[in-house]
C-alpha cells in the first residue's frame, strides 16, 4: 500500500546539472550532491521555477504548480466518459515524470454514480505508476471534504476522510481540506467541521489541513481556531486568475502571505476562457456555455495582451495566464484531461513574466472588468457553486 513519506525529493537526470530547490521568500536554496548549499538572490519577482523545484506548504514540499482533477468523473460540466481513463492515466504519468507532485481532488468530484471517481482514479494511477518508487512516494494528494448538511459531528467528518483514504487505497492524505464554509447558512456546523479537521490531523490521517472557498474573515477565524488547537493551517484555495483577482482575492493573498499559508489558485485559466480557444461562435456545451456567451465578447483586450506576450516569449496563451498566477505568489492547479493539456501546462514553468508584462496583463484585465461590468468574476461565483450544488446537493457560499 502506497504511503507518503517525509523529506523525499525528486531528482531528474538531464544533460545539465539540475539541483533540487527549496523556495523561501526571495531566496532559493539550491541543493546538489556536487556542491555545498548556495543561497542565490533573485529579483523581487522571485525565482523562475522549474518542474523539479519545490515550494513549502506546511510540512510538505510540493511542485510550484499542481494539477487539478475536477474533470475526472464530471460528466455535467466537463463531459467525462470512462473511456477517457486510459488517457487520464497517461496524463498523470507525464505530469509526475516531469516533476509535478501535487494533485488536487475532492470527495464530491464526479457526477451521479461517479461521485468520488476522481479520488479513485488518482489512487489507481499512483499504484500503477511504473516510474521510480522515490517519485511515487513523493506524490502529494490534496483532497477536499464536502460540508454536506448531514455531516454534523467531527466523527462524521473524520469518517469522510477515512472513506477518501479507502477510495484512493492510501494510508495518509497530504492535505485534508474543508471544501467550503457553512458560516452563512449553518454557523453551528462550521465549528463542528473545524473540529473534524483537527481530529483527522491528530489521528495522523492527514499531514496537513487547508480550506477552500473561504473569504478573508472566515480564513482568519479558522486560522486562529486551529492555531489554538495546535494545528497549523497549510493552505487556502481560492478562485484566482486574470479574470478573478478582486479585492477579496488580494486580501486573502495578503493574509496568507502574512501567516505562512500557501494560496492555491484554482481555475487559473478561468474555466477555459483564458485559453484563447473559445469565441462567441465556438462555445463549450453545458453551463459553461451560458457564462461564456456573456463574457467572451468582452475578453478581447486581455486575450490580445496574452497573445502578444505569448508570441514574444514563444509561449502559448494558457502558459502565460498560468505563469501570471505563479508570479503573484500562488500555486496554480490547472485542470488536465488530455496529454496535450498537460504538456502545455508544463510549459508555464521555468520562466517568469517581467514586471512590465504583469502590469500590461493586469491593466487589460481591468479593462475586461469594465467592459463586462464584473460579469466575469461574478459569473464564476455563480457557476462554480451551482455546479457543486448540482453534483453534491451541498451548498458553497464564500464567506467574507
mmCIF file of N, CA, C and O in Angstrom, residues 166-264:
data_model
loop_
_atom_site.group_PDB
_atom_site.id
_atom_site.type_symbol
_atom_site.label_atom_id
_atom_site.label_comp_id
_atom_site.label_asym_id
_atom_site.label_seq_id
_atom_site.Cartn_x
_atom_site.Cartn_y
_atom_site.Cartn_z
ATOM 1 N N UNK A 166 -9.934 5.128 1.725
ATOM 2 C CA UNK A 166 -10.328 3.832 1.165
ATOM 3 C C UNK A 166 -10.460 3.906 -0.346
ATOM 4 O O UNK A 166 -10.031 2.982 -1.057
ATOM 5 N N UNK A 167 -11.061 4.987 -0.857
ATOM 6 C CA UNK A 167 -11.217 5.116 -2.308
ATOM 7 C C UNK A 167 -9.863 5.161 -2.998
ATOM 8 O O UNK A 167 -9.678 4.583 -4.063
ATOM 9 N N UNK A 168 -8.919 5.887 -2.407
ATOM 10 C CA UNK A 168 -7.595 6.015 -3.030
ATOM 11 C C UNK A 168 -6.660 4.869 -2.665
ATOM 12 O O UNK A 168 -5.602 4.712 -3.265
ATOM 13 N N UNK A 169 -7.045 4.091 -1.636
ATOM 14 C CA UNK A 169 -6.239 2.976 -1.145
ATOM 15 C C UNK A 169 -4.839 3.442 -0.748
ATOM 16 O O UNK A 169 -3.827 2.875 -1.163
ATOM 17 N N UNK A 170 -4.831 4.496 0.055
ATOM 18 C CA UNK A 170 -3.587 5.015 0.614
ATOM 19 C C UNK A 170 -3.747 5.100 2.126
ATOM 20 O O UNK A 170 -4.854 4.968 2.661
ATOM 21 N N UNK A 171 -2.648 5.316 2.834
ATOM 22 C CA UNK A 171 -2.669 5.334 4.288
ATOM 23 C C UNK A 171 -2.747 6.731 4.872
ATOM 24 O O UNK A 171 -3.145 6.901 6.025
ATOM 25 N N UNK A 172 -2.354 7.734 4.096
ATOM 26 C CA UNK A 172 -2.329 9.100 4.616
ATOM 27 C C UNK A 172 -2.507 10.080 3.469
ATOM 28 O O UNK A 172 -1.956 9.899 2.385
ATOM 29 N N UNK A 173 -3.290 11.120 3.711
ATOM 30 C CA UNK A 173 -3.530 12.168 2.725
ATOM 31 C C UNK A 173 -2.562 13.317 3.000
ATOM 32 O O UNK A 173 -2.265 13.629 4.152
ATOM 33 N N UNK A 174 -2.070 13.940 1.929
ATOM 34 C CA UNK A 174 -1.148 15.063 2.108
ATOM 35 C C UNK A 174 -1.823 16.232 2.801
ATOM 36 O O UNK A 174 -1.404 16.667 3.873
ATOM 37 N N UNK A 175 -2.872 16.769 2.187
ATOM 38 C CA UNK A 175 -3.590 17.903 2.757
ATOM 39 C C UNK A 175 -5.082 17.596 2.739
ATOM 40 O O UNK A 175 -5.673 17.360 1.682
ATOM 41 N N UNK A 176 -5.698 17.595 3.911
ATOM 42 C CA UNK A 176 -7.139 17.451 4.017
ATOM 43 C C UNK A 176 -7.766 18.825 4.116
ATOM 44 O O UNK A 176 -7.428 19.601 5.006
ATOM 45 N N UNK A 177 -8.692 19.135 3.206
ATOM 46 C CA UNK A 177 -9.234 20.488 3.112
ATOM 47 C C UNK A 177 -10.750 20.505 3.325
ATOM 48 O O UNK A 177 -11.455 19.617 2.847
ATOM 49 N N UNK A 178 -11.226 21.520 4.009
ATOM 50 C CA UNK A 178 -12.659 21.770 4.114
ATOM 51 C C UNK A 178 -13.090 22.477 2.828
ATOM 52 O O UNK A 178 -12.569 23.539 2.500
ATOM 53 N N UNK A 179 -14.031 21.880 2.096
ATOM 54 C CA UNK A 179 -14.335 22.337 0.739
ATOM 55 C C UNK A 179 -14.987 23.719 0.703
ATOM 56 O O UNK A 179 -14.779 24.479 -0.228
ATOM 57 N N UNK A 180 -15.818 24.025 1.692
ATOM 58 C CA UNK A 180 -16.407 25.347 1.745
ATOM 59 C C UNK A 180 -16.881 25.637 3.166
ATOM 60 O O UNK A 180 -17.012 24.744 3.994
ATOM 61 N N UNK A 181 -17.126 26.912 3.421
ATOM 62 C CA UNK A 181 -17.600 27.344 4.734
ATOM 63 C C UNK A 181 -19.122 27.281 4.791
ATOM 64 O O UNK A 181 -19.804 27.557 3.806
ATOM 65 N N UNK A 182 -19.660 26.942 5.973
ATOM 66 C CA UNK A 182 -21.110 26.934 6.169
ATOM 67 C C UNK A 182 -21.563 28.096 7.062
ATOM 68 O O UNK A 182 -22.708 28.130 7.494
ATOM 69 N N UNK A 183 -20.674 29.022 7.341
ATOM 70 C CA UNK A 183 -20.952 30.066 8.336
ATOM 71 C C UNK A 183 -22.174 30.908 8.002
ATOM 72 O O UNK A 183 -22.883 31.358 8.902
ATOM 73 N N UNK A 184 -22.460 31.120 6.721
ATOM 74 C CA UNK A 184 -23.583 31.979 6.348
ATOM 75 C C UNK A 184 -24.933 31.300 6.484
ATOM 76 O O UNK A 184 -25.950 31.972 6.638
ATOM 77 N N UNK A 185 -24.966 29.988 6.394
ATOM 78 C CA UNK A 185 -26.260 29.313 6.400
ATOM 79 C C UNK A 185 -26.376 28.214 7.455
ATOM 80 O O UNK A 185 -27.483 27.757 7.750
ATOM 81 N N UNK A 186 -25.260 27.768 8.028
ATOM 82 C CA UNK A 186 -25.291 26.770 9.104
ATOM 83 C C UNK A 186 -24.113 27.025 10.026
ATOM 84 O O UNK A 186 -23.178 26.231 10.098
ATOM 85 N N UNK A 187 -24.138 28.138 10.763
ATOM 86 C CA UNK A 187 -22.973 28.533 11.569
ATOM 87 C C UNK A 187 -22.582 27.516 12.636
ATOM 88 O O UNK A 187 -21.399 27.393 12.958
ATOM 89 N N UNK A 188 -23.555 26.790 13.184
ATOM 90 C CA UNK A 188 -23.218 25.796 14.200
ATOM 91 C C UNK A 188 -22.446 24.627 13.607
ATOM 92 O O UNK A 188 -21.600 24.015 14.277
ATOM 93 N N UNK A 189 -22.718 24.329 12.352
ATOM 94 C CA UNK A 189 -22.000 23.235 11.686
ATOM 95 C C UNK A 189 -20.547 23.602 11.436
ATOM 96 O O UNK A 189 -19.665 22.729 11.405
ATOM 97 N N UNK A 190 -20.287 24.887 11.247
ATOM 98 C CA UNK A 190 -18.944 25.340 10.891
ATOM 99 C C UNK A 190 -17.885 24.862 11.884
ATOM 100 O O UNK A 190 -16.872 24.272 11.502
ATOM 101 N N UNK A 191 -18.122 25.089 13.174
ATOM 102 C CA UNK A 191 -17.118 24.703 14.161
ATOM 103 C C UNK A 191 -16.994 23.185 14.262
ATOM 104 O O UNK A 191 -15.904 22.666 14.519
ATOM 105 N N UNK A 192 -18.094 22.481 14.041
ATOM 106 C CA UNK A 192 -18.043 21.016 14.027
ATOM 107 C C UNK A 192 -17.083 20.531 12.945
ATOM 108 O O UNK A 192 -16.273 19.618 13.175
ATOM 109 N N UNK A 193 -17.150 21.158 11.787
ATOM 110 C CA UNK A 193 -16.267 20.776 10.686
ATOM 111 C C UNK A 193 -14.815 21.122 11.008
ATOM 112 O O UNK A 193 -13.901 20.362 10.677
ATOM 113 N N UNK A 194 -14.607 22.255 11.675
ATOM 114 C CA UNK A 194 -13.243 22.611 12.094
ATOM 115 C C UNK A 194 -12.699 21.564 13.056
ATOM 116 O O UNK A 194 -11.540 21.154 12.947
ATOM 117 N N UNK A 195 -13.561 21.127 13.982
ATOM 118 C CA UNK A 195 -13.140 20.084 14.920
ATOM 119 C C UNK A 195 -12.830 18.781 14.187
ATOM 120 O O UNK A 195 -11.942 18.018 14.602
ATOM 121 N N UNK A 196 -13.549 18.540 13.093
ATOM 122 C CA UNK A 196 -13.260 17.361 12.277
ATOM 123 C C UNK A 196 -11.888 17.431 11.646
ATOM 124 O O UNK A 196 -11.160 16.424 11.592
ATOM 125 N N UNK A 197 -11.492 18.622 11.171
ATOM 126 C CA UNK A 197 -10.149 18.803 10.623
ATOM 127 C C UNK A 197 -9.094 18.535 11.689
ATOM 128 O O UNK A 197 -8.085 17.874 11.438
ATOM 129 N N UNK A 198 -9.344 19.071 12.891
ATOM 130 C CA UNK A 198 -8.401 18.856 13.998
ATOM 131 C C UNK A 198 -8.267 17.358 14.276
ATOM 132 O O UNK A 198 -7.147 16.830 14.426
ATOM 133 N N UNK A 199 -9.394 16.656 14.321
ATOM 134 C CA UNK A 199 -9.380 15.231 14.663
ATOM 135 C C UNK A 199 -8.634 14.412 13.616
ATOM 136 O O UNK A 199 -7.830 13.529 13.958
ATOM 137 N N UNK A 200 -8.864 14.689 12.334
ATOM 138 C CA UNK A 200 -8.177 13.888 11.305
ATOM 139 C C UNK A 200 -6.669 14.168 11.311
ATOM 140 O O UNK A 200 -5.866 13.284 11.008
ATOM 141 N N UNK A 201 -6.296 15.397 11.690
ATOM 142 C CA UNK A 201 -4.868 15.728 11.811
ATOM 143 C C UNK A 201 -4.254 15.006 13.004
ATOM 144 O O UNK A 201 -3.174 14.411 12.905
ATOM 145 N N UNK A 202 -4.943 15.050 14.137
ATOM 146 C CA UNK A 202 -4.415 14.407 15.339
ATOM 147 C C UNK A 202 -4.344 12.888 15.206
ATOM 148 O O UNK A 202 -3.476 12.245 15.807
ATOM 149 N N UNK A 203 -5.218 12.311 14.424
ATOM 150 C CA UNK A 203 -5.213 10.863 14.204
ATOM 151 C C UNK A 203 -4.176 10.436 13.162
ATOM 152 O O UNK A 203 -3.998 9.245 12.913
ATOM 153 N N UNK A 204 -3.511 11.417 12.522
ATOM 154 C CA UNK A 204 -2.498 11.096 11.520
ATOM 155 C C UNK A 204 -3.066 10.685 10.173
ATOM 156 O O UNK A 204 -2.344 10.128 9.341
ATOM 157 N N UNK A 205 -4.335 10.994 9.938
ATOM 158 C CA UNK A 205 -4.955 10.648 8.660
ATOM 159 C C UNK A 205 -4.510 11.610 7.558
ATOM 160 O O UNK A 205 -4.547 11.265 6.371
ATOM 161 N N UNK A 206 -4.124 12.820 7.946
ATOM 162 C CA UNK A 206 -3.632 13.834 7.006
ATOM 163 C C UNK A 206 -2.354 14.428 7.568
ATOM 164 O O UNK A 206 -2.155 14.475 8.783
ATOM 165 N N UNK A 207 -1.478 14.864 6.684
ATOM 166 C CA UNK A 207 -0.240 15.503 7.137
ATOM 167 C C UNK A 207 -0.416 16.993 7.380
ATOM 168 O O UNK A 207 0.356 17.618 8.099
ATOM 169 N N UNK A 208 -1.424 17.575 6.766
ATOM 170 C CA UNK A 208 -1.713 18.983 6.948
ATOM 171 C C UNK A 208 -3.169 19.245 6.625
ATOM 172 O O UNK A 208 -3.845 18.396 6.028
ATOM 173 N N UNK A 209 -3.673 20.420 7.025
ATOM 174 C CA UNK A 209 -5.065 20.764 6.734
ATOM 175 C C UNK A 209 -5.118 22.097 6.001
ATOM 176 O O UNK A 209 -4.230 22.950 6.131
ATOM 177 N N UNK A 210 -6.198 22.280 5.230
ATOM 178 C CA UNK A 210 -6.389 23.504 4.475
ATOM 179 C C UNK A 210 -7.866 23.793 4.307
ATOM 180 O O UNK A 210 -8.722 23.019 4.746
ATOM 181 N N UNK A 211 -8.164 24.919 3.674
ATOM 182 C CA UNK A 211 -9.541 25.296 3.396
ATOM 183 C C UNK A 211 -9.673 25.700 1.938
ATOM 184 O O UNK A 211 -8.684 25.978 1.258
ATOM 185 N N UNK A 212 -10.910 25.741 1.481
ATOM 186 C CA UNK A 212 -11.215 26.145 0.114
ATOM 187 C C UNK A 212 -12.456 27.018 0.137
ATOM 188 O O UNK A 212 -13.353 26.813 0.957
ATOM 189 N N UNK A 213 -12.503 27.998 -0.755
ATOM 190 C CA UNK A 213 -13.663 28.889 -0.878
ATOM 191 C C UNK A 213 -13.944 29.663 0.406
ATOM 192 O O UNK A 213 -15.105 29.915 0.743
ATOM 193 N N UNK A 214 -12.898 30.043 1.115
ATOM 194 C CA UNK A 214 -13.042 30.862 2.319
ATOM 195 C C UNK A 214 -12.710 32.310 1.992
ATOM 196 O O UNK A 214 -11.742 32.585 1.274
ATOM 197 N N UNK A 215 -13.518 33.216 2.520
ATOM 198 C CA UNK A 215 -13.222 34.629 2.408
ATOM 199 C C UNK A 215 -12.280 35.078 3.506
ATOM 200 O O UNK A 215 -11.935 34.305 4.412
ATOM 201 N N UNK A 216 -11.858 36.351 3.486
ATOM 202 C CA UNK A 216 -10.855 36.840 4.437
ATOM 203 C C UNK A 216 -11.239 36.672 5.904
ATOM 204 O O UNK A 216 -10.424 36.202 6.709
ATOM 205 N N UNK A 217 -12.456 37.049 6.277
ATOM 206 C CA UNK A 217 -12.836 37.000 7.696
ATOM 207 C C UNK A 217 -12.870 35.572 8.221
ATOM 208 O O UNK A 217 -12.352 35.280 9.305
ATOM 209 N N UNK A 218 -13.481 34.669 7.473
ATOM 210 C CA UNK A 218 -13.552 33.289 7.930
ATOM 211 C C UNK A 218 -12.174 32.628 7.920
ATOM 212 O O UNK A 218 -11.886 31.762 8.753
ATOM 213 N N UNK A 219 -11.323 33.038 6.984
ATOM 214 C CA UNK A 219 -9.967 32.497 6.934
ATOM 215 C C UNK A 219 -9.209 32.840 8.214
ATOM 216 O O UNK A 219 -8.526 31.983 8.802
ATOM 217 N N UNK A 220 -9.319 34.078 8.654
ATOM 218 C CA UNK A 220 -8.658 34.481 9.896
ATOM 219 C C UNK A 220 -9.222 33.732 11.104
ATOM 220 O O UNK A 220 -8.480 33.322 11.995
ATOM 221 N N UNK A 221 -10.543 33.534 11.105
ATOM 222 C CA UNK A 221 -11.174 32.838 12.226
ATOM 223 C C UNK A 221 -10.695 31.398 12.334
ATOM 224 O O UNK A 221 -10.346 30.920 13.414
ATOM 225 N N UNK A 222 -10.679 30.673 11.199
ATOM 226 C CA UNK A 222 -10.269 29.269 11.275
ATOM 227 C C UNK A 222 -8.781 29.157 11.566
ATOM 228 O O UNK A 222 -8.342 28.238 12.266
ATOM 229 N N UNK A 223 -7.984 30.093 11.059
ATOM 230 C CA UNK A 223 -6.555 30.076 11.356
ATOM 231 C C UNK A 223 -6.334 30.158 12.862
ATOM 232 O O UNK A 223 -5.561 29.374 13.432
ATOM 233 N N UNK A 224 -6.996 31.114 13.516
ATOM 234 C CA UNK A 224 -6.827 31.285 14.959
ATOM 235 C C UNK A 224 -7.368 30.081 15.727
ATOM 236 O O UNK A 224 -6.783 29.653 16.718
ATOM 237 N N UNK A 225 -8.492 29.526 15.276
ATOM 238 C CA UNK A 225 -9.086 28.384 15.952
ATOM 239 C C UNK A 225 -8.153 27.179 15.887
ATOM 240 O O UNK A 225 -7.917 26.502 16.893
ATOM 241 N N UNK A 226 -7.627 26.906 14.693
ATOM 242 C CA UNK A 226 -6.725 25.765 14.540
ATOM 243 C C UNK A 226 -5.422 25.987 15.302
ATOM 244 O O UNK A 226 -4.882 25.059 15.917
ATOM 245 N N UNK A 227 -4.924 27.209 15.268
ATOM 246 C CA UNK A 227 -3.676 27.527 15.972
ATOM 247 C C UNK A 227 -3.819 27.237 17.463
ATOM 248 O O UNK A 227 -2.903 26.683 18.101
ATOM 249 N N UNK A 228 -4.970 27.594 18.036
ATOM 250 C CA UNK A 228 -5.211 27.348 19.454
ATOM 251 C C UNK A 228 -5.261 25.860 19.778
ATOM 252 O O UNK A 228 -5.009 25.454 20.923
ATOM 253 N N UNK A 229 -5.574 25.045 18.765
ATOM 254 C CA UNK A 229 -5.618 23.599 18.949
ATOM 255 C C UNK A 229 -4.310 22.927 18.559
ATOM 256 O O UNK A 229 -4.215 21.699 18.543
ATOM 257 N N UNK A 230 -3.315 23.727 18.198
ATOM 258 C CA UNK A 230 -2.020 23.179 17.822
ATOM 259 C C UNK A 230 -1.963 22.602 16.429
ATOM 260 O O UNK A 230 -1.090 21.783 16.119
ATOM 261 N N UNK A 231 -2.876 23.051 15.557
ATOM 262 C CA UNK A 231 -2.935 22.534 14.184
ATOM 263 C C UNK A 231 -2.632 23.679 13.217
ATOM 264 O O UNK A 231 -3.390 24.650 13.142
ATOM 265 N N UNK A 232 -1.539 23.600 12.463
ATOM 266 C CA UNK A 232 -1.225 24.667 11.508
ATOM 267 C C UNK A 232 -2.126 24.594 10.274
ATOM 268 O O UNK A 232 -2.460 23.506 9.802
ATOM 269 N N UNK A 233 -2.553 25.742 9.779
ATOM 270 C CA UNK A 233 -3.318 25.817 8.537
ATOM 271 C C UNK A 233 -2.329 25.956 7.389
ATOM 272 O O UNK A 233 -1.629 26.959 7.277
ATOM 273 N N UNK A 234 -2.252 24.936 6.542
ATOM 274 C CA UNK A 234 -1.217 24.878 5.497
ATOM 275 C C UNK A 234 -1.587 25.644 4.236
ATOM 276 O O UNK A 234 -0.727 26.234 3.592
ATOM 277 N N UNK A 235 -2.870 25.593 3.868
ATOM 278 C CA UNK A 235 -3.226 26.109 2.549
ATOM 279 C C UNK A 235 -4.630 26.677 2.532
ATOM 280 O O UNK A 235 -5.483 26.336 3.360
ATOM 281 N N UNK A 236 -4.859 27.565 1.562
ATOM 282 C CA UNK A 236 -6.187 28.112 1.304
ATOM 283 C C UNK A 236 -6.375 28.171 -0.205
ATOM 284 O O UNK A 236 -5.564 28.778 -0.911
ATOM 285 N N UNK A 237 -7.422 27.510 -0.670
ATOM 286 C CA UNK A 237 -7.730 27.535 -2.099
ATOM 287 C C UNK A 237 -8.715 28.652 -2.383
ATOM 288 O O UNK A 237 -9.705 28.833 -1.654
ATOM 289 N N UNK A 238 -8.461 29.378 -3.451
ATOM 290 C CA UNK A 238 -9.379 30.440 -3.858
ATOM 291 C C UNK A 238 -9.374 30.509 -5.381
ATOM 292 O O UNK A 238 -8.392 30.165 -6.039
ATOM 293 N N UNK A 239 -10.481 30.924 -5.898
ATOM 294 C CA UNK A 239 -10.578 31.162 -7.336
ATOM 295 C C UNK A 239 -9.709 32.368 -7.670
ATOM 296 O O UNK A 239 -9.967 33.471 -7.189
ATOM 297 N N UNK A 240 -8.654 32.161 -8.469
ATOM 298 C CA UNK A 240 -7.658 33.215 -8.667
ATOM 299 C C UNK A 240 -7.116 33.113 -10.086
ATOM 300 O O UNK A 240 -6.531 32.104 -10.464
ATOM 301 N N UNK A 241 -7.341 34.152 -10.854
ATOM 302 C CA UNK A 241 -6.857 34.180 -12.238
ATOM 303 C C UNK A 241 -6.911 35.619 -12.721
ATOM 304 O O UNK A 241 -7.346 36.527 -11.989
ATOM 305 N N UNK A 242 -6.516 35.848 -13.949
ATOM 306 C CA UNK A 242 -6.612 37.184 -14.525
ATOM 307 C C UNK A 242 -8.054 37.634 -14.683
ATOM 308 O O UNK A 242 -8.309 38.816 -14.934
ATOM 309 N N UNK A 243 -8.994 36.724 -14.549
ATOM 310 C CA UNK A 243 -10.411 37.083 -14.577
ATOM 311 C C UNK A 243 -11.002 37.161 -13.177
ATOM 312 O O UNK A 243 -12.183 37.468 -13.018
ATOM 313 N N UNK A 244 -10.201 36.852 -12.177
ATOM 314 C CA UNK A 244 -10.742 36.801 -10.823
ATOM 315 C C UNK A 244 -9.647 37.134 -9.809
ATOM 316 O O UNK A 244 -9.107 36.246 -9.159
ATOM 317 N N UNK A 245 -9.309 38.411 -9.705
ATOM 318 C CA UNK A 245 -8.354 38.832 -8.672
ATOM 319 C C UNK A 245 -8.787 40.186 -8.110
ATOM 320 O O UNK A 245 -8.074 41.161 -8.136
ATOM 321 N N UNK A 246 -9.998 40.176 -7.577
ATOM 322 C CA UNK A 246 -10.548 41.389 -6.997
ATOM 323 C C UNK A 246 -10.056 41.633 -5.581
ATOM 324 O O UNK A 246 -9.078 41.030 -5.118
ATOM 325 N N UNK A 247 -10.754 42.515 -4.865
ATOM 326 C CA UNK A 247 -10.320 42.903 -3.523
ATOM 327 C C UNK A 247 -10.289 41.708 -2.570
ATOM 328 O O UNK A 247 -9.376 41.579 -1.758
ATOM 329 N N UNK A 248 -11.297 40.839 -2.657
ATOM 330 C CA UNK A 248 -11.323 39.684 -1.759
ATOM 331 C C UNK A 248 -10.112 38.790 -1.968
ATOM 332 O O UNK A 248 -9.460 38.365 -1.014
ATOM 333 N N UNK A 249 -9.840 38.480 -3.237
ATOM 334 C CA UNK A 249 -8.700 37.594 -3.523
ATOM 335 C C UNK A 249 -7.385 38.189 -3.040
ATOM 336 O O UNK A 249 -6.555 37.483 -2.456
ATOM 337 N N UNK A 250 -7.190 39.481 -3.279
ATOM 338 C CA UNK A 250 -5.930 40.088 -2.879
ATOM 339 C C UNK A 250 -5.832 40.212 -1.354
ATOM 340 O O UNK A 250 -4.743 40.084 -0.785
ATOM 341 N N UNK A 251 -6.965 40.415 -0.682
ATOM 342 C CA UNK A 251 -6.939 40.447 0.784
ATOM 343 C C UNK A 251 -6.596 39.063 1.334
ATOM 344 O O UNK A 251 -5.807 38.926 2.281
ATOM 345 N N UNK A 252 -7.190 38.029 0.723
ATOM 346 C CA UNK A 252 -6.866 36.655 1.126
ATOM 347 C C UNK A 252 -5.388 36.377 0.890
ATOM 348 O O UNK A 252 -4.707 35.772 1.734
ATOM 349 N N UNK A 253 -4.880 36.819 -0.257
ATOM 350 C CA UNK A 253 -3.468 36.612 -0.582
ATOM 351 C C UNK A 253 -2.577 37.286 0.471
ATOM 352 O O UNK A 253 -1.585 36.698 0.933
ATOM 353 N N UNK A 254 -2.904 38.497 0.868
ATOM 354 C CA UNK A 254 -2.102 39.203 1.869
ATOM 355 C C UNK A 254 -2.145 38.489 3.212
ATOM 356 O O UNK A 254 -1.129 38.391 3.911
ATOM 357 N N UNK A 255 -3.314 37.984 3.582
ATOM 358 C CA UNK A 255 -3.442 37.235 4.832
ATOM 359 C C UNK A 255 -2.568 35.981 4.784
ATOM 360 O O UNK A 255 -1.836 35.673 5.733
ATOM 361 N N UNK A 256 -2.653 35.262 3.666
ATOM 362 C CA UNK A 256 -1.858 34.038 3.526
ATOM 363 C C UNK A 256 -0.370 34.340 3.627
ATOM 364 O O UNK A 256 0.378 33.626 4.316
ATOM 365 N N UNK A 257 0.066 35.386 2.963
ATOM 366 C CA UNK A 257 1.488 35.745 2.986
ATOM 367 C C UNK A 257 1.939 36.081 4.410
ATOM 368 O O UNK A 257 3.038 35.700 4.833
ATOM 369 N N UNK A 258 1.103 36.779 5.150
ATOM 370 C CA UNK A 258 1.500 37.216 6.486
ATOM 371 C C UNK A 258 1.477 36.077 7.502
ATOM 372 O O UNK A 258 2.216 36.114 8.484
ATOM 373 N N UNK A 259 0.657 35.055 7.259
ATOM 374 C CA UNK A 259 0.515 33.965 8.220
ATOM 375 C C UNK A 259 1.218 32.675 7.796
ATOM 376 O O UNK A 259 1.155 31.670 8.505
ATOM 377 N N UNK A 260 1.886 32.696 6.651
ATOM 378 C CA UNK A 260 2.592 31.499 6.201
ATOM 379 C C UNK A 260 1.679 30.420 5.650
ATOM 380 O O UNK A 260 2.008 29.229 5.689
ATOM 381 N N UNK A 261 0.525 30.824 5.118
ATOM 382 C CA UNK A 261 -0.417 29.896 4.487
ATOM 383 C C UNK A 261 -0.175 29.934 2.984
ATOM 384 O O UNK A 261 -0.033 31.005 2.396
ATOM 385 N N UNK A 262 -0.141 28.775 2.334
ATOM 386 C CA UNK A 262 0.042 28.735 0.883
ATOM 387 C C UNK A 262 -1.295 28.965 0.185
ATOM 388 O O UNK A 262 -2.292 28.303 0.480
ATOM 389 N N UNK A 263 -1.307 29.919 -0.746
ATOM 390 C CA UNK A 263 -2.508 30.163 -1.542
ATOM 391 C C UNK A 263 -2.476 29.284 -2.784
ATOM 392 O O UNK A 263 -1.536 29.346 -3.583
ATOM 393 N N UNK A 264 -3.493 28.454 -2.933
ATOM 394 C CA UNK A 264 -3.643 27.599 -4.114
ATOM 395 C C UNK A 264 -4.692 28.245 -5.010
ATOM 396 O O UNK A 264 -5.816 28.505 -4.575
#
